[in-house]
Amino acid sequence: MHEEPLVRWDWIGRNWPNIQVLLEDHVVMSLVPIVVGLLVALPLGLACVRWRWLYQPTVGVMNVVYSLPSLAVFIVLIPVTGLATRTTVMIPLTFYAMAVLIPAVVDGLTAVPDHVRQSAVAMGFTPLRRLLRVELPIAVPVVLAGLRVAAVSSISLVSVGALVGRGGLGYLFIDGWQRQFYTPIIVGIVLVVLLAAVADMLLVLAQRLLTPWSRARGSA
Amino acid sequence: MITFDGVTKRYADGTVAVDHLSLEVPTGEITVFVGPSGCGKTTSLRMINRMIDATEGRILLDGVDVKTIDPPTLRRGIGYVIQQAGLFPHRKIVDNVATVPHLLGWDRKKARDRAMELLERVGLDLKLADRYPFQLSGGQQQRVGVARALAADPPVLLMDEPFSAVDPIVRASLQEELLRLQAELNKTIVFVTHDIDEAVKLGDRVAVLRVGGHLAQLDAPSTLLARPADDFVREFLGRDRGIRRLSFVTDEGVRLRTDLTVPASAEISSVRDTAEPWLAVVDEENRPLGWVSVKDLPESGTLADARPAPYGTFVRGRDSLRAALDATLLSPSRSAIAVDDSGRVEGVATREALDEALDKVAGGAGA
């Protein structure tokens, strides 16, 4: 029996269309939870700042959710949302993103210096305008930092979905493991890491563009 | 004019921050609220633009009860300068200054032009306009804060300890700047500070408040220094109020002698027999060169050959008696040289002349 090379380039060439489909699936399943998570975390975070007593219970619940193993949640969801569907994978990932993003939104908003908030009041900002024009923009760097954590963890967790039949690039791990064939495993790892790196870079870039005023504070 | 009419602020826990405060802040003047922490000075200030609402009593702005005006509308018509400036960190300096014009719906170009004009007016380099607040020093930020408060040209300006977070040298220059601006703009300014020196320097009138929000005294600084209403005010004014009071006495009552100045071109022999121990030497344009001691003059030559000793001057008609007195301490002759606005010598104020002026002040004040 001849020595098998670590990476079989010919396999990659033949299977490239399939890999592309998996990659696309992976991107959608990791991106949607982050976007939905952010959209939900914003109002919840605002509510937690407005009504302080909400914050501790909310963080408590989100931490419990975060501690649930993803595989267990996928399995519990199968009867409701179906085996091998995107929804089954995306629902728990949305909650994980929220668990990271709600505290980020709250921290970002409470980090607005008191003298800045007061001067906004004193200059005649209405409460809504103050929120949109002063408080949220100042919270952006902290929220983006949370978003970077959420994005990378979401991209990595999608792979676990392969165990319930929908894991994007995670399928390559199962496939390679079942056949004792390393090429798909290596392709999967490289693509997942690349995806995470690209997402992180885009967010850093967004931060530079959105918040040129915070660069000197060592946040990027 | 801003009128406090029996204004009380009582918090839910029963604490009384301001207690039946009644006073008037005249139009076009700087009125300073000064007092120790807990005297309700900031609370009183913030009740004017309704950042805090009074529990009892009324605050009238040119006769209109502020409670009848919607707070954001009220506030856009009142400039506000806060300690630490409170600039928006995410906006460029020019946009910070244009904040209220934007809120009032001015078009972008007009708001920007106005902001640039104000930056110039408060003495800032226009190159700073496109920077962010973190790139400016504390003193520069505070100037931007003042420019921002003035942007929509409000008749009333509220200043809440605006200069207390900067170092003493910068503070002094900001105070000078404020007085210079006020001389041009004639705003109705309420200025809060815990620093009595700042109060006395800036205020046309000073309201001294005591803990619990009671008005202890409201007077012009010179009256305050001359006739403190009670022990609390006296103690709050500090030890050297006598000397500080001289800052408010003009030098115009000081008698000047014109026979003590000699031109540098004069022959030494011509002055040797004078009875005066010291003479002030001036150049051909009548500007002071310094003092010469007659007994130490060289044998011959002109006064230009003598080495003149240091001197102190005060600007006649502009400086205070304190400045004149200070000038005497800088001269070996213990006399001060009075100059006009262009620095030309008008005469010499001797110690005797200053003593006479001081006697008048002490007699007039009865202190």
JSON list of N, CA, C and O in Angstrom, two decimals, chain B residues 152-174:
[
{"chain": "B", "resi": 152, "resn": "ALA", "atom": "N", "xyz": [-25.67, 79.35, 19.37]},
{"chain": "B", "resi": 152, "resn": "ALA", "atom": "CA", "xyz": [-26.95, 79.84, 18.86]},
{"chain": "B", "resi": 152, "resn": "ALA", "atom": "C", "xyz": [-27.25, 81.23, 19.40]},
{"chain": "B", "resi": 152, "resn": "ALA", "atom": "O", "xyz": [-28.38, 81.70, 19.34]},
{"chain": "B", "resi": 153, "resn": "ASP", "atom": "N", "xyz": [-26.21, 81.89, 19.92]},
{"chain": "B", "resi": 153, "resn": "ASP", "atom": "CA", "xyz": [-26.32, 83.25, 20.45]},
{"chain": "B", "resi": 153, "resn": "ASP", "atom": "C", "xyz": [-27.43, 83.40, 21.50]},
{"chain": "B", "resi": 153, "resn": "ASP", "atom": "O", "xyz": [-28.28, 84.29, 21.39]},
{"chain": "B", "resi": 154, "resn": "PRO", "atom": "N", "xyz": [-27.42, 82.54, 22.52]},
{"chain": "B", "resi": 154, "resn": "PRO", "atom": "CA", "xyz": [-28.46, 82.65, 23.55]},
{"chain": "B", "resi": 154, "resn": "PRO", "atom": "C", "xyz": [-28.21, 83.87, 24.42]},
{"chain": "B", "resi": 154, "resn": "PRO", "atom": "O", "xyz": [-27.06, 84.24, 24.65]},
{"chain": "B", "resi": 155, "resn": "PRO", "atom": "N", "xyz": [-29.27, 84.51, 24.91]},
{"chain": "B", "resi": 155, "resn": "PRO", "atom": "CA", "xyz": [-29.08, 85.68, 25.77]},
{"chain": "B", "resi": 155, "resn": "PRO", "atom": "C", "xyz": [-28.55, 85.30, 27.16]},
{"chain": "B", "resi": 155, "resn": "PRO", "atom": "O", "xyz": [-27.95, 86.13, 27.83]},
{"chain": "B", "resi": 156, "resn": "VAL", "atom": "N", "xyz": [-28.81, 84.06, 27.55]},
{"chain": "B", "resi": 156, "resn": "VAL", "atom": "CA", "xyz": [-28.44, 83.61, 28.90]},
{"chain": "B", "resi": 156, "resn": "VAL", "atom": "C", "xyz": [-27.42, 82.48, 28.81]},
{"chain": "B", "resi": 156, "resn": "VAL", "atom": "O", "xyz": [-27.52, 81.61, 27.96]},
{"chain": "B", "resi": 157, "resn": "LEU", "atom": "N", "xyz": [-26.43, 82.53, 29.70]},
{"chain": "B", "resi": 157, "resn": "LEU", "atom": "CA", "xyz": [-25.38, 81.52, 29.73]},
{"chain": "B", "resi": 157, "resn": "LEU", "atom": "C", "xyz": [-25.28, 80.99, 31.16]},
{"chain": "B", "resi": 157, "resn": "LEU", "atom": "O", "xyz": [-25.14, 81.77, 32.10]},
{"chain": "B", "resi": 158, "resn": "LEU", "atom": "N", "xyz": [-25.38, 79.66, 31.31]},
{"chain": "B", "resi": 158, "resn": "LEU", "atom": "CA", "xyz": [-25.20, 79.05, 32.62]},
{"chain": "B", "resi": 158, "resn": "LEU", "atom": "C", "xyz": [-23.84, 78.35, 32.63]},
{"chain": "B", "resi": 158, "resn": "LEU", "atom": "O", "xyz": [-23.54, 77.58, 31.72]},
{"chain": "B", "resi": 159, "resn": "MET", "atom": "N", "xyz": [-23.03, 78.63, 33.64]},
{"chain": "B", "resi": 159, "resn": "MET", "atom": "CA", "xyz": [-21.70, 78.03, 33.68]},
{"chain": "B", "resi": 159, "resn": "MET", "atom": "C", "xyz": [-21.51, 77.32, 35.02]},
{"chain": "B", "resi": 159, "resn": "MET", "atom": "O", "xyz": [-21.52, 77.95, 36.07]},
{"chain": "B", "resi": 160, "resn": "ASP", "atom": "N", "xyz": [-21.38, 75.99, 34.96]},
{"chain": "B", "resi": 160, "resn": "ASP", "atom": "CA", "xyz": [-21.32, 75.19, 36.17]},
{"chain": "B", "resi": 160, "resn": "ASP", "atom": "C", "xyz": [-19.88, 74.76, 36.45]},
{"chain": "B", "resi": 160, "resn": "ASP", "atom": "O", "xyz": [-19.40, 73.78, 35.88]},
{"chain": "B", "resi": 161, "resn": "GLU", "atom": "N", "xyz": [-19.20, 75.47, 37.30]},
{"chain": "B", "resi": 161, "resn": "GLU", "atom": "CA", "xyz": [-17.79, 75.20, 37.63]},
{"chain": "B", "resi": 161, "resn": "GLU", "atom": "C", "xyz": [-16.98, 74.92, 36.37]},
{"chain": "B", "resi": 161, "resn": "GLU", "atom": "O", "xyz": [-16.27, 73.91, 36.28]},
{"chain": "B", "resi": 162, "resn": "PRO", "atom": "N", "xyz": [-17.06, 75.79, 35.37]},
{"chain": "B", "resi": 162, "resn": "PRO", "atom": "CA", "xyz": [-16.49, 75.43, 34.07]},
{"chain": "B", "resi": 162, "resn": "PRO", "atom": "C", "xyz": [-14.96, 75.35, 34.08]},
{"chain": "B", "resi": 162, "resn": "PRO", "atom": "O", "xyz": [-14.39, 74.64, 33.27]},
{"chain": "B", "resi": 163, "resn": "PHE", "atom": "N", "xyz": [-14.32, 76.04, 34.99]},
{"chain": "B", "resi": 163, "resn": "PHE", "atom": "CA", "xyz": [-12.85, 76.09, 34.91]},
{"chain": "B", "resi": 163, "resn": "PHE", "atom": "C", "xyz": [-12.17, 75.35, 36.05]},
{"chain": "B", "resi": 163, "resn": "PHE", "atom": "O", "xyz": [-10.97, 75.50, 36.26]},
{"chain": "B", "resi": 164, "resn": "SER", "atom": "N", "xyz": [-12.93, 74.55, 36.81]},
{"chain": "B", "resi": 164, "resn": "SER", "atom": "CA", "xyz": [-12.30, 73.98, 37.99]},
{"chain": "B", "resi": 164, "resn": "SER", "atom": "C", "xyz": [-11.50, 72.72, 37.71]},
{"chain": "B", "resi": 164, "resn": "SER", "atom": "O", "xyz": [-10.75, 72.26, 38.56]},
{"chain": "B", "resi": 165, "resn": "ALA", "atom": "N", "xyz": [-11.63, 72.15, 36.49]},
{"chain": "B", "resi": 165, "resn": "ALA", "atom": "CA", "xyz": [-10.88, 70.93, 36.21]},
{"chain": "B", "resi": 165, "resn": "ALA", "atom": "C", "xyz": [-9.58, 71.18, 35.44]},
{"chain": "B", "resi": 165, "resn": "ALA", "atom": "O", "xyz": [-8.95, 70.26, 34.97]},
{"chain": "B", "resi": 166, "resn": "VAL", "atom": "N", "xyz": [-9.20, 72.46, 35.29]},
{"chain": "B", "resi": 166, "resn": "VAL", "atom": "CA", "xyz": [-7.95, 72.75, 34.57]},
{"chain": "B", "resi": 166, "resn": "VAL", "atom": "C", "xyz": [-6.92, 73.36, 35.53]},
{"chain": "B", "resi": 166, "resn": "VAL", "atom": "O", "xyz": [-7.28, 73.82, 36.61]},
{"chain": "B", "resi": 167, "resn": "ASP", "atom": "N", "xyz": [-5.65, 73.36, 35.12]},
{"chain": "B", "resi": 167, "resn": "ASP", "atom": "CA", "xyz": [-4.63, 73.84, 36.05]},
{"chain": "B", "resi": 167, "resn": "ASP", "atom": "C", "xyz": [-4.71, 75.36, 36.22]},
{"chain": "B", "resi": 167, "resn": "ASP", "atom": "O", "xyz": [-5.33, 76.06, 35.41]},
{"chain": "B", "resi": 168, "resn": "PRO", "atom": "N", "xyz": [-4.12, 75.89, 37.29]},
{"chain": "B", "resi": 168, "resn": "PRO", "atom": "CA", "xyz": [-4.32, 77.30, 37.65]},
{"chain": "B", "resi": 168, "resn": "PRO", "atom": "C", "xyz": [-3.93, 78.30, 36.56]},
{"chain": "B", "resi": 168, "resn": "PRO", "atom": "O", "xyz": [-4.61, 79.32, 36.38]},
{"chain": "B", "resi": 169, "resn": "ILE", "atom": "N", "xyz": [-2.89, 78.00, 35.78]},
{"chain": "B", "resi": 169, "resn": "ILE", "atom": "CA", "xyz": [-2.46, 78.96, 34.76]},
{"chain": "B", "resi": 169, "resn": "ILE", "atom": "C", "xyz": [-3.49, 79.02, 33.63]},
{"chain": "B", "resi": 169, "resn": "ILE", "atom": "O", "xyz": [-3.90, 80.09, 33.19]},
{"chain": "B", "resi": 170, "resn": "VAL", "atom": "N", "xyz": [-3.92, 77.82, 33.20]},
{"chain": "B", "resi": 170, "resn": "VAL", "atom": "CA", "xyz": [-4.95, 77.77, 32.15]},
{"chain": "B", "resi": 170, "resn": "VAL", "atom": "C", "xyz": [-6.25, 78.40, 32.66]},
{"chain": "B", "resi": 170, "resn": "VAL", "atom": "O", "xyz": [-6.93, 79.13, 31.94]},
{"chain": "B", "resi": 171, "resn": "ARG", "atom": "N", "xyz": [-6.55, 78.15, 33.95]},
{"chain": "B", "resi": 171, "resn": "ARG", "atom": "CA", "xyz": [-7.78, 78.69, 34.52]},
{"chain": "B", "resi": 171, "resn": "ARG", "atom": "C", "xyz": [-7.75, 80.22, 34.44]},
{"chain": "B", "resi": 171, "resn": "ARG", "atom": "O", "xyz": [-8.71, 80.85, 34.02]},
{"chain": "B", "resi": 172, "resn": "ALA", "atom": "N", "xyz": [-6.61, 80.80, 34.82]},
{"chain": "B", "resi": 172, "resn": "ALA", "atom": "CA", "xyz": [-6.50, 82.25, 34.79]},
{"chain": "B", "resi": 172, "resn": "ALA", "atom": "C", "xyz": [-6.73, 82.78, 33.38]},
{"chain": "B", "resi": 172, "resn": "ALA", "atom": "O", "xyz": [-7.42, 83.78, 33.18]},
{"chain": "B", "resi": 173, "resn": "SER", "atom": "N", "xyz": [-6.18, 82.08, 32.37]},
{"chain": "B", "resi": 173, "resn": "SER", "atom": "CA", "xyz": [-6.33, 82.60, 31.01]},
{"chain": "B", "resi": 173, "resn": "SER", "atom": "C", "xyz": [-7.78, 82.42, 30.53]},
{"chain": "B", "resi": 173, "resn": "SER", "atom": "O", "xyz": [-8.31, 83.26, 29.81]},
{"chain": "B", "resi": 174, "resn": "LEU", "atom": "N", "xyz": [-8.43, 81.33, 30.96]},
{"chain": "B", "resi": 174, "resn": "LEU", "atom": "CA", "xyz": [-9.84, 81.15, 30.60]},
{"chain": "B", "resi": 174, "resn": "LEU", "atom": "C", "xyz": [-10.72, 82.22, 31.24]},
{"chain": "B", "resi": 174, "resn": "LEU", "atom": "O", "xyz": [-11.67, 82.72, 30.64]}
]
